[in-house]
PDB file of N, CA and C in Angstrom:
ATOM      1  N   MET A 143     -36.004  93.087 -18.338  1.00  0.00           N
ATOM      2  CA  MET A 143     -35.132  92.012 -17.868  1.00  0.00           C
ATOM      3  C   MET A 143     -34.163  92.756 -17.162  1.00  0.00           C
ATOM      4  N   GLN A 144     -33.991  92.277 -16.266  1.00  0.00           N
ATOM      5  CA  GLN A 144     -32.192  92.587 -15.294  1.00  0.00           C
ATOM      6  C   GLN A 144     -31.084  91.222 -16.230  1.00  0.00           C
ATOM      7  N   LYS A 145     -30.047  92.164 -15.898  1.00  0.00           N
ATOM      8  CA  LYS A 145     -28.775  91.268 -16.320  1.00  0.00           C
ATOM      9  C   LYS A 145     -28.740  90.025 -15.481  1.00  0.00           C
ATOM     10  N   PRO A 146     -28.346  89.298 -15.725  1.00  0.00           N
ATOM     11  CA  PRO A 146     -27.655  87.781 -14.705  1.00  0.00           C
ATOM     12  C   PRO A 146     -26.674  88.054 -14.024  1.00  0.00           C
ATOM     13  N   PRO A 147     -26.564  87.629 -13.172  1.00  0.00           N
ATOM     14  CA  PRO A 147     -25.680  87.911 -12.569  1.00  0.00           C
ATOM     15  C   PRO A 147     -24.063  87.379 -12.786  1.00  0.00           C
ATOM     16  N   LYS A 148     -22.949  87.679 -12.727  1.00  0.00           N
ATOM     17  CA  LYS A 148     -21.802  86.889 -12.238  1.00  0.00           C
ATOM     18  C   LYS A 148     -21.663  85.507 -11.989  1.00  0.00           C
ATOM     19  N   VAL A 149     -21.074  84.926 -12.646  1.00  0.00           N
ATOM     20  CA  VAL A 149     -20.910  83.043 -12.433  1.00  0.00           C
ATOM     21  C   VAL A 149     -19.432  83.144 -11.800  1.00  0.00           C
ATOM     22  N   ARG A 150     -18.912  82.216 -11.040  1.00  0.00           N
ATOM     23  CA  ARG A 150     -17.868  81.821 -11.066  1.00  0.00           C
ATOM     24  C   ARG A 150     -17.720  80.323 -11.133  1.00  0.00           C
ATOM     25  N   VAL A 151     -16.672  79.713 -11.988  1.00  0.00           N
ATOM     26  CA  VAL A 151     -16.615  78.381 -12.141  1.00  0.00           C
ATOM     27  C   VAL A 151     -14.877  78.217 -11.339  1.00  0.00           C
ATOM     28  N   GLN A 152     -14.954  76.708 -10.458  1.00  0.00           N
ATOM     29  CA  GLN A 152     -13.786  76.257 -10.459  1.00  0.00           C
ATOM     30  C   GLN A 152     -13.055  75.078 -11.311  1.00  0.00           C
ATOM     31  N   ILE A 153     -11.987  75.018 -11.990  1.00  0.00           N
ATOM     32  CA  ILE A 153     -11.668  74.306 -13.089  1.00  0.00           C
ATOM     33  C   ILE A 153     -10.506  73.731 -12.747  1.00  0.00           C
ATOM     34  N   SER A 154      -9.935  72.731 -12.640  1.00  0.00           N
ATOM     35  CA  SER A 154      -8.707  71.533 -12.410  1.00  0.00           C
ATOM     36  C   SER A 154      -8.252  71.485 -13.689  1.00  0.00           C
ATOM     37  N   GLY A 155      -7.055  71.380 -13.699  1.00  0.00           N
ATOM     38  CA  GLY A 155      -6.540  70.529 -14.732  1.00  0.00           C
ATOM     39  C   GLY A 155      -5.493  70.978 -14.865  1.00  0.00           C
ATOM     40  N   LYS A 156      -4.482  70.486 -15.996  1.00  0.00           N
ATOM     41  CA  LYS A 156      -3.056  71.296 -16.382  1.00  0.00           C
ATOM     42  C   LYS A 156      -3.149  72.373 -16.591  1.00  0.00           C
ATOM     43  N   GLY A 157      -1.679  73.642 -16.539  1.00  0.00           N
ATOM     44  CA  GLY A 157      -2.053  74.783 -16.533  1.00  0.00           C
ATOM     45  C   GLY A 157      -2.223  75.419 -17.756  1.00  0.00           C
ATOM     46  N   SER A 158      -1.518  74.365 -18.858  1.00  0.00           N
ATOM     47  CA  SER A 158      -1.442  74.602 -20.073  1.00  0.00           C
ATOM     48  C   SER A 158      -2.689  74.568 -20.751  1.00  0.00           C
ATOM     49  N   GLN A 159      -3.169  73.294 -20.382  1.00  0.00           N
ATOM     50  CA  GLN A 159      -5.140  73.083 -20.543  1.00  0.00           C
ATOM     51  C   GLN A 159      -5.775  74.198 -19.975  1.00  0.00           C
ATOM     52  N   ILE A 160      -5.512  74.897 -19.050  1.00  0.00           N
ATOM     53  CA  ILE A 160      -6.655  75.903 -18.492  1.00  0.00           C
ATOM     54  C   ILE A 160      -6.198  77.272 -19.062  1.00  0.00           C
ATOM     55  N   LEU A 161      -4.916  77.402 -19.842  1.00  0.00           N
ATOM     56  CA  LEU A 161      -4.610  78.928 -20.714  1.00  0.00           C
ATOM     57  C   LEU A 161      -5.489  78.912 -21.813  1.00  0.00           C
ATOM     58  N   LYS A 162      -5.942  77.537 -22.223  1.00  0.00           N
ATOM     59  CA  LYS A 162      -6.199  77.329 -23.743  1.00  0.00           C
ATOM     60  C   LYS A 162      -7.813  78.091 -23.165  1.00  0.00           C
ATOM     61  N   LEU A 163      -8.314  78.326 -22.387  1.00  0.00           N
ATOM     62  CA  LEU A 163      -9.764  78.533 -22.068  1.00  0.00           C
ATOM     63  C   LEU A 163      -9.957  80.339 -21.929  1.00  0.00           C
ATOM     64  N   ARG A 164      -8.763  80.715 -21.780  1.00  0.00           N
ATOM     65  CA  ARG A 164      -8.407  82.643 -21.562  1.00  0.00           C
ATOM     66  C   ARG A 164      -9.531  82.802 -22.985  1.00  0.00           C
ATOM     67  N   SER A 165      -9.680  82.262 -24.050  1.00  0.00           N
ATOM     68  CA  SER A 165     -10.464  83.087 -24.792  1.00  0.00           C
ATOM     69  C   SER A 165     -12.027  82.575 -25.301  1.00  0.00           C
ATOM     70  N   LEU A 166     -12.152  81.678 -24.057  1.00  0.00           N
ATOM     71  CA  LEU A 166     -13.687  81.254 -24.049  1.00  0.00           C
ATOM     72  C   LEU A 166     -14.609  82.265 -23.371  1.00  0.00           C
ATOM     73  N   ALA A 167     -15.790  82.363 -24.624  1.00  0.00           N
ATOM     74  CA  ALA A 167     -16.486  83.625 -24.398  1.00  0.00           C
ATOM     75  C   ALA A 167     -17.668  83.714 -22.678  1.00  0.00           C
ATOM     76  N   GLY A 168     -17.476  82.032 -22.752  1.00  0.00           N
ATOM     77  CA  GLY A 168     -17.843  81.978 -20.870  1.00  0.00           C
ATOM     78  C   GLY A 168     -19.676  81.752 -20.975  1.00  0.00           C
ATOM     79  N   ASP A 169     -20.124  81.724 -21.789  1.00  0.00           N
ATOM     80  CA  ASP A 169     -21.509  81.657 -21.598  1.00  0.00           C
ATOM     81  C   ASP A 169     -22.208  80.834 -21.485  1.00  0.00           C
ATOM     82  N   ILE A 170     -23.271  80.754 -20.663  1.00  0.00           N
ATOM     83  CA  ILE A 170     -24.578  79.737 -20.479  1.00  0.00           C
ATOM     84  C   ILE A 170     -25.558  80.082 -21.155  1.00  0.00           C
ATOM     85  N   THR A 171     -26.145  79.545 -21.720  1.00  0.00           N
ATOM     86  CA  THR A 171     -27.498  79.493 -22.463  1.00  0.00           C
ATOM     87  C   THR A 171     -28.505  78.992 -21.826  1.00  0.00           C
ATOM     88  N   ARG A 172     -29.735  79.499 -21.846  1.00  0.00           N
ATOM     89  CA  ARG A 172     -31.036  78.601 -21.280  1.00  0.00           C
ATOM     90  C   ARG A 172     -31.976  78.879 -21.933  1.00  0.00           C
ATOM     91  N   ARG A 173     -33.034  77.964 -22.327  1.00  0.00           N
ATOM     92  CA  ARG A 173     -34.305  78.658 -22.870  1.00  0.00           C
ATOM     93  C   ARG A 173     -35.224  79.164 -21.624  1.00  0.00           C
ATOM     94  N   VAL A 174     -36.026  80.220 -21.787  1.00  0.00           N
ATOM     95  CA  VAL A 174     -37.106  80.025 -21.270  1.00  0.00           C
ATOM     96  C   VAL A 174     -38.063  78.900 -21.324  1.00  0.00           C
ATOM     97  N   PRO A 175     -38.647  78.245 -20.612  1.00  0.00           N
ATOM     98  CA  PRO A 175     -39.371  77.503 -20.743  1.00  0.00           C
ATOM     99  C   PRO A 175     -41.004  77.614 -21.291  1.00  0.00           C
ATOM    100  N   ASP A 176     -41.841  77.182 -22.441  1.00  0.00           N
ATOM    101  CA  ASP A 176     -43.031  77.690 -22.862  1.00  0.00           C
ATOM    102  C   ASP A 176     -43.571  78.206 -21.278  1.00  0.00           C
ATOM    103  N   THR A 177     -43.803  77.073 -20.450  1.00  0.00           N
ATOM    104  CA  THR A 177     -44.908  76.759 -19.179  1.00  0.00           C
ATOM    105  C   THR A 177     -44.726  77.478 -18.696  1.00  0.00           C
ATOM    106  N   LEU A 178     -43.270  78.560 -18.375  1.00  0.00           N
ATOM    107  CA  LEU A 178     -43.216  79.568 -17.422  1.00  0.00           C
ATOM    108  C   LEU A 178     -44.392  80.378 -17.102  1.00  0.00           C
ATOM    109  N   THR A 179     -44.868  80.669 -16.064  1.00  0.00           N
ATOM    110  CA  THR A 179     -46.241  81.675 -15.863  1.00  0.00           C
ATOM    111  C   THR A 179     -46.022  82.693 -14.591  1.00  0.00           C
ATOM    112  N   THR A 180     -44.705  82.549 -14.249  1.00  0.00           N
ATOM    113  CA  THR A 180     -44.372  83.839 -12.884  1.00  0.00           C
ATOM    114  C   THR A 180     -43.665  84.296 -13.537  1.00  0.00           C
ATOM    115  N   SER A 181     -43.466  85.900 -13.345  1.00  0.00           N
ATOM    116  CA  SER A 181     -41.914  86.719 -13.394  1.00  0.00           C
ATOM    117  C   SER A 181     -41.167  86.444 -12.949  1.00  0.00           C
ATOM    118  N   ASN A 182     -40.436  85.352 -12.001  1.00  0.00           N
ATOM    119  CA  ASN A 182     -39.065  84.926 -11.746  1.00  0.00           C
ATOM    120  C   ASN A 182     -38.589  83.803 -12.019  1.00  0.00           C
ATOM    121  N   TRP A 183     -37.700  83.382 -12.378  1.00  0.00           N
ATOM    122  CA  TRP A 183     -37.215  81.882 -13.400  1.00  0.00           C
ATOM    123  C   TRP A 183     -36.141  81.292 -12.043  1.00  0.00           C
ATOM    124  N   ALA A 184     -36.110  80.521 -11.119  1.00  0.00           N
ATOM    125  CA  ALA A 184     -35.147  80.490 -11.103  1.00  0.00           C
ATOM    126  C   ALA A 184     -34.252  78.752 -11.245  1.00  0.00           C
ATOM    127  N   ILE A 185     -32.799  79.114 -11.997  1.00  0.00           N
ATOM    128  CA  ILE A 185     -32.071  78.645 -12.600  1.00  0.00           C
ATOM    129  C   ILE A 185     -30.920  77.883 -11.399  1.00  0.00           C
ATOM    130  N   HIS A 186     -31.159  76.676 -11.993  1.00  0.00           N
ATOM    131  CA  HIS A 186     -30.181  75.604 -11.178  1.00  0.00           C
ATOM    132  C   HIS A 186     -28.810  75.207 -12.316  1.00  0.00           C
ATOM    133  N   LEU A 187     -27.393  75.710 -11.576  1.00  0.00           N
ATOM    134  CA  LEU A 187     -26.843  75.651 -12.293  1.00  0.00           C
ATOM    135  C   LEU A 187     -25.347  74.503 -11.703  1.00  0.00           C
ATOM    136  N   ASP A 188     -24.898  73.977 -12.769  1.00  0.00           N
ATOM    137  CA  ASP A 188     -23.908  72.579 -12.218  1.00  0.00           C
ATOM    138  C   ASP A 188     -22.840  72.279 -12.763  1.00  0.00           C
ATOM    139  N   PRO A 189     -21.465  71.430 -12.575  1.00  0.00           N
ATOM    140  CA  PRO A 189     -20.692  71.667 -13.246  1.00  0.00           C
ATOM    141  C   PRO A 189     -20.744  71.094 -14.806  1.00  0.00           C
ATOM    142  N   THR A 190     -22.055  70.190 -15.151  1.00  0.00           N
ATOM    143  CA  THR A 190     -22.057  69.736 -16.284  1.00  0.00           C
ATOM    144  C   THR A 190     -22.284  70.950 -17.451  1.00  0.00           C
ATOM    145  N   ASP A 191     -23.501  71.785 -16.697  1.00  0.00           N
ATOM    146  CA  ASP A 191     -23.422  72.929 -17.630  1.00  0.00           C
ATOM    147  C   ASP A 191     -22.611  73.396 -18.303  1.00  0.00           C
ATOM    148  N   VAL A 192     -21.461  73.869 -17.542  1.00  0.00           N
ATOM    149  CA  VAL A 192     -20.092  74.533 -18.089  1.00  0.00           C
ATOM    150  C   VAL A 192     -19.257  73.592 -18.951  1.00  0.00           C
ATOM    151  N   GLU A 193     -19.189  72.353 -18.457  1.00  0.00           N
ATOM    152  CA  GLU A 193     -18.415  71.291 -19.275  1.00  0.00           C
ATOM    153  C   GLU A 193     -19.285  71.102 -20.739  1.00  0.00           C
ATOM    154  N   LEU A 194     -20.401  71.228 -20.863  1.00  0.00           N
ATOM    155  CA  LEU A 194     -20.646  71.425 -22.260  1.00  0.00           C
ATOM    156  C   LEU A 194     -20.740  72.667 -22.730  1.00  0.00           C
ATOM    157  N   ALA A 195     -19.829  74.208 -22.546  1.00  0.00           N
ATOM    158  CA  ALA A 195     -19.884  74.985 -23.204  1.00  0.00           C
ATOM    159  C   ALA A 195     -18.360  75.174 -23.371  1.00  0.00           C
ATOM    160  N   LEU A 196     -17.319  74.411 -22.617  1.00  0.00           N
ATOM    161  CA  LEU A 196     -16.011  73.789 -23.275  1.00  0.00           C
ATOM    162  C   LEU A 196     -15.994  73.662 -24.690  1.00  0.00           C
ATOM    163  N   PRO A 197     -14.671  74.112 -24.940  1.00  0.00           N
ATOM    164  CA  PRO A 197     -14.233  73.408 -26.265  1.00  0.00           C
ATOM    165  C   PRO A 197     -13.938  72.263 -26.166  1.00  0.00           C
ATOM    166  N   LYS A 198     -14.292  71.098 -27.112  1.00  0.00           N
ATOM    167  CA  LYS A 198     -13.854  69.642 -27.355  1.00  0.00           C
ATOM    168  C   LYS A 198     -12.372  69.671 -27.507  1.00  0.00           C
ATOM    169  N   GLY A 199     -11.991  68.702 -26.611  1.00  0.00           N
ATOM    170  CA  GLY A 199     -10.389  68.445 -26.513  1.00  0.00           C
ATOM    171  C   GLY A 199      -9.950  68.793 -25.162  1.00  0.00           C
ATOM    172  N   ALA A 200     -10.708  69.752 -24.150  1.00  0.00           N
ATOM    173  CA  ALA A 200     -10.116  70.816 -23.151  1.00  0.00           C
ATOM    174  C   ALA A 200     -10.160  69.400 -22.316  1.00  0.00           C
ATOM    175  N   ASP A 201      -9.131  69.278 -21.500  1.00  0.00           N
ATOM    176  CA  ASP A 201      -8.530  68.356 -20.671  1.00  0.00           C
ATOM    177  C   ASP A 201      -8.801  68.899 -19.083  1.00  0.00           C
ATOM    178  N   VAL A 202      -9.852  69.139 -18.967  1.00  0.00           N
ATOM    179  CA  VAL A 202     -10.335  70.108 -17.745  1.00  0.00           C
ATOM    180  C   VAL A 202     -11.464  69.646 -16.864  1.00  0.00           C
ATOM    181  N   ARG A 203     -11.398  69.627 -15.948  1.00  0.00           N
ATOM    182  CA  ARG A 203     -13.034  69.853 -15.215  1.00  0.00           C
ATOM    183  C   ARG A 203     -13.580  70.450 -14.299  1.00  0.00           C
ATOM    184  N   VAL A 204     -14.749  70.872 -14.556  1.00  0.00           N
ATOM    185  CA  VAL A 204     -15.368  71.856 -13.650  1.00  0.00           C
ATOM    186  C   VAL A 204     -15.282  71.321 -12.634  1.00  0.00           C
ATOM    187  N   MET A 205     -14.837  71.958 -11.177  1.00  0.00           N
ATOM    188  CA  MET A 205     -14.982  71.645 -10.076  1.00  0.00           C
ATOM    189  C   MET A 205     -16.340  72.046  -9.376  1.00  0.00           C
ATOM    190  N   GLU A 206     -16.509  73.642  -9.503  1.00  0.00           N
ATOM    191  CA  GLU A 206     -18.007  73.894  -8.952  1.00  0.00           C
ATOM    192  C   GLU A 206     -18.089  75.370  -9.514  1.00  0.00           C
ATOM    193  N   VAL A 207     -19.339  75.292  -9.220  1.00  0.00           N
ATOM    194  CA  VAL A 207     -19.897  77.150 -10.325  1.00  0.00           C
ATOM    195  C   VAL A 207     -20.577  77.407  -8.770  1.00  0.00           C
ATOM    196  N   ARG A 208     -20.298  78.455  -8.677  1.00  0.00           N
ATOM    197  CA  ARG A 208     -20.936  79.495  -7.696  1.00  0.00           C
ATOM    198  C   ARG A 208     -21.810  80.953  -8.379  1.00  0.00           C
ATOM    199  N   PRO A 209     -23.034  81.356  -8.032  1.00  0.00           N
ATOM    200  CA  PRO A 209     -23.799  80.448  -7.458  1.00  0.00           C
ATOM    201  C   PRO A 209     -24.501  79.131  -7.696  1.00  0.00           C
ATOM    202  N   SER A 210     -24.831  78.465  -7.124  1.00  0.00           N
ATOM    203  CA  SER A 210     -25.374  76.833  -8.034  1.00  0.00           C
ATOM    204  C   SER A 210     -26.424  77.340  -8.474  1.00  0.00           C
ATOM    205  N   GLU A 211     -27.353  78.395  -8.165  1.00  0.00           N
ATOM    206  CA  GLU A 211     -28.548  78.232  -8.197  1.00  0.00           C
ATOM    207  C   GLU A 211     -28.919  80.237  -8.357  1.00  0.00           C
ATOM    208  N   ILE A 212     -29.506  80.748  -9.105  1.00  0.00           N
ATOM    209  CA  ILE A 212     -29.529  82.353  -9.674  1.00  0.00           C
ATOM    210  C   ILE A 212     -31.176  82.541 -10.323  1.00  0.00           C
ATOM    211  N   THR A 213     -31.914  83.629  -9.909  1.00  0.00           N
ATOM    212  CA  THR A 213     -33.428  83.711  -9.937  1.00  0.00           C
ATOM    213  C   THR A 213     -33.333  84.578 -10.590  1.00  0.00           C
ATOM    214  N   LEU A 214     -33.829  85.102 -12.152  1.00  0.00           N
ATOM    215  CA  LEU A 214     -34.005  85.853 -12.569  1.00  0.00           C
ATOM    216  C   LEU A 214     -35.917  86.676 -13.176  1.00  0.00           C
ATOM    217  N   ALA A 215     -35.398  88.018 -12.870  1.00  0.00           N
ATOM    218  CA  ALA A 215     -36.835  88.695 -12.714  1.00  0.00           C
ATOM    219  C   ALA A 215     -37.018  88.875 -14.150  1.00  0.00           C
ATOM    220  N   LEU A 216     -37.869  88.525 -14.796  1.00  0.00           N
ATOM    221  CA  LEU A 216     -38.518  88.227 -16.341  1.00  0.00           C
ATOM    222  C   LEU A 216     -39.324  89.780 -16.494  1.00  0.00           C
ATOM    223  N   ASP A 217     -39.176  90.460 -17.899  1.00  0.00           N
ATOM    224  CA  ASP A 217     -40.318  90.951 -18.096  1.00  0.00           C
ATOM    225  C   ASP A 217     -41.373  90.207 -18.270  1.00  0.00           C
ATOM    226  N   SER A 218     -42.774  90.869 -18.523  1.00  0.00           N
ATOM    227  CA  SER A 218     -43.858  89.806 -18.726  1.00  0.00           C
ATOM    228  C   SER A 218     -44.375  90.178 -20.119  1.00  0.00           C
ATOM    229  N   VAL A 219     -44.664  89.663 -20.959  1.00  0.00           N
ATOM    230  CA  VAL A 219     -44.831  89.035 -22.636  1.00  0.00           C
ATOM    231  C   VAL A 219     -46.469  88.850 -22.512  1.00  0.00           C
ATOM    232  N   THR A 220     -46.938  89.660 -22.984  1.00  0.00           N
ATOM    233  CA  THR A 220     -48.564  89.017 -23.407  1.00  0.00           C
ATOM    234  C   THR A 220     -48.403  87.932 -24.695  1.00  0.00           C
ATOM    235  N   ARG A 221     -49.670  87.857 -25.286  1.00  0.00           N
ATOM    236  CA  ARG A 221     -50.030  87.085 -26.159  1.00  0.00           C
ATOM    237  C   ARG A 221     -51.752  87.410 -26.468  1.00  0.00           C
ATOM    238  N   LYS A 222     -51.843  87.528 -27.835  1.00  0.00           N
ATOM    239  CA  LYS A 222     -53.009  87.649 -28.280  1.00  0.00           C
ATOM    240  C   LYS A 222     -53.166  87.200 -29.461  1.00  0.00           C
ATOM    241  N   GLU A 223     -54.313  86.219 -29.406  1.00  0.00           N
ATOM    242  CA  GLU A 223     -54.192  85.662 -31.093  1.00  0.00           C
ATOM    243  C   GLU A 223     -55.399  86.993 -31.896  1.00  0.00           C
ATOM    244  N   VAL A 224     -55.434  87.170 -33.394  1.00  0.00           N
ATOM    245  CA  VAL A 224     -55.968  87.647 -34.019  1.00  0.00           C
ATOM    246  C   VAL A 224     -56.203  87.242 -35.197  1.00  0.00           C
ATOM    247  N   ARG A 225     -57.898  87.385 -35.024  1.00  0.00           N
ATOM    248  CA  ARG A 225     -58.491  87.136 -36.422  1.00  0.00           C
ATOM    249  C   ARG A 225     -57.818  87.591 -37.967  1.00  0.00           C
ATOM    250  N   ILE A 226     -57.393  87.094 -39.131  1.00  0.00           N
ATOM    251  CA  ILE A 226     -57.226  87.835 -39.806  1.00  0.00           C
ATOM    252  C   ILE A 226     -58.418  87.522 -41.242  1.00  0.00           C
ATOM    253  N   VAL A 227     -59.153  88.150 -41.695  1.00  0.00           N
ATOM    254  CA  VAL A 227     -59.789  87.853 -42.837  1.00  0.00           C
ATOM    255  C   VAL A 227     -59.334  88.403 -43.983  1.00  0.00           C
ATOM    256  N   SER A 228     -59.459  87.747 -45.215  1.00  0.00           N
ATOM    257  CA  SER A 228     -58.728  88.571 -46.148  1.00  0.00           C
ATOM    258  C   SER A 228     -59.693  89.421 -46.735  1.00  0.00           C
ATOM    259  N   LEU A 229     -59.323  90.216 -47.719  1.00  0.00           N
ATOM    260  CA  LEU A 229     -59.767  91.305 -48.211  1.00  0.00           C
ATOM    261  C   LEU A 229     -59.766  90.948 -50.190  1.00  0.00           C
ATOM    262  N   VAL A 230     -59.353  89.734 -50.240  1.00  0.00           N
ATOM    263  CA  VAL A 230     -59.468  89.505 -51.689  1.00  0.00           C
ATOM    264  C   VAL A 230     -60.613  88.815 -52.295  1.00  0.00           C
ATOM    265  N   SER A 231     -60.953  89.166 -53.454  1.00  0.00           N
ATOM    266  CA  SER A 231     -61.255  88.555 -54.169  1.00  0.00           C
ATOM    267  C   SER A 231     -61.112  88.150 -55.634  1.00  0.00           C
ATOM    268  N   VAL A 232     -61.818  86.841 -56.022  1.00  0.00           N
ATOM    269  CA  VAL A 232     -60.853  86.779 -57.348  1.00  0.00           C
ATOM    270  C   VAL A 232     -62.294  86.090 -58.353  1.00  0.00           C
ATOM    271  N   THR A 233     -62.343  86.622 -59.031  1.00  0.00           N
ATOM    272  CA  THR A 233     -62.973  86.252 -60.458  1.00  0.00           C
ATOM    273  C   THR A 233     -62.572  85.731 -61.385  1.00  0.00           C
ATOM    274  N   PRO A 234     -63.240  84.263 -61.556  1.00  0.00           N
ATOM    275  CA  PRO A 234     -62.305  84.028 -62.864  1.00  0.00           C
ATOM    276  C   PRO A 234     -62.828  84.184 -64.265  1.00  0.00           C
ATOM    277  N   ASP A 235     -61.884  83.592 -65.291  1.00  0.00           N
ATOM    278  CA  ASP A 235     -62.157  84.267 -66.959  1.00  0.00           C
ATOM    279  C   ASP A 235     -63.514  83.435 -67.076  1.00  0.00           C
ATOM    280  N   SER A 236     -63.776  83.405 -67.835  1.00  0.00           N
ATOM    281  CA  SER A 236     -65.120  83.208 -68.494  1.00  0.00           C
ATOM    282  C   SER A 236     -64.753  81.580 -68.686  1.00  0.00           C
ATOM    283  N   GLY A 237     -64.961  80.505 -68.377  1.00  0.00           N
ATOM    284  CA  GLY A 237     -64.595  79.455 -68.702  1.00  0.00           C
ATOM    285  C   GLY A 237     -63.651  78.750 -67.919  1.00  0.00           C
ATOM    286  N   GLN A 238     -63.449  79.439 -67.265  1.00  0.00           N
ATOM    287  CA  GLN A 238     -62.413  79.180 -65.801  1.00  0.00           C
ATOM    288  C   GLN A 238     -62.959  78.366 -64.727  1.00  0.00           C
ATOM    289  N   VAL A 239     -62.628  78.106 -63.763  1.00  0.00           N
ATOM    290  CA  VAL A 239     -63.218  77.531 -62.848  1.00  0.00           C
ATOM    291  C   VAL A 239     -61.994  77.279 -61.716  1.00  0.00           C
ATOM    292  N   LEU A 240     -62.501  78.104 -60.104  1.00  0.00           N
ATOM    293  CA  LEU A 240     -61.430  78.033 -59.296  1.00  0.00           C
ATOM    294  C   LEU A 240     -61.708  76.708 -58.636  1.00  0.00           C
ATOM    295  N   HIS A 241     -60.689  76.109 -58.065  1.00  0.00           N
ATOM    296  CA  HIS A 241     -60.692  74.896 -56.841  1.00  0.00           C
ATOM    297  C   HIS A 241     -60.315  75.249 -55.587  1.00  0.00           C
TER     298      HIS A 241
END
């Protein structure tokens, strides 16, 4: 799996509020949909995605996200269902019944 490209975000707000964001990890997390059937996944990014990752009480506004769409090439994943048969046998003591 390839590493996602860098994304730049333009933020508007007071200098003191913007300085509070220096320690922000800067991660936007997305889950790959279970219904994805291709090896490429296009993700649209908009300012609300970034605003959700900002700390509560941050008085800033996200103006722009660049690029607004990224495409990731994913490794293929295979799924196989295997039937499992128990090899355990239980014999009840005399006078006992299994339910």
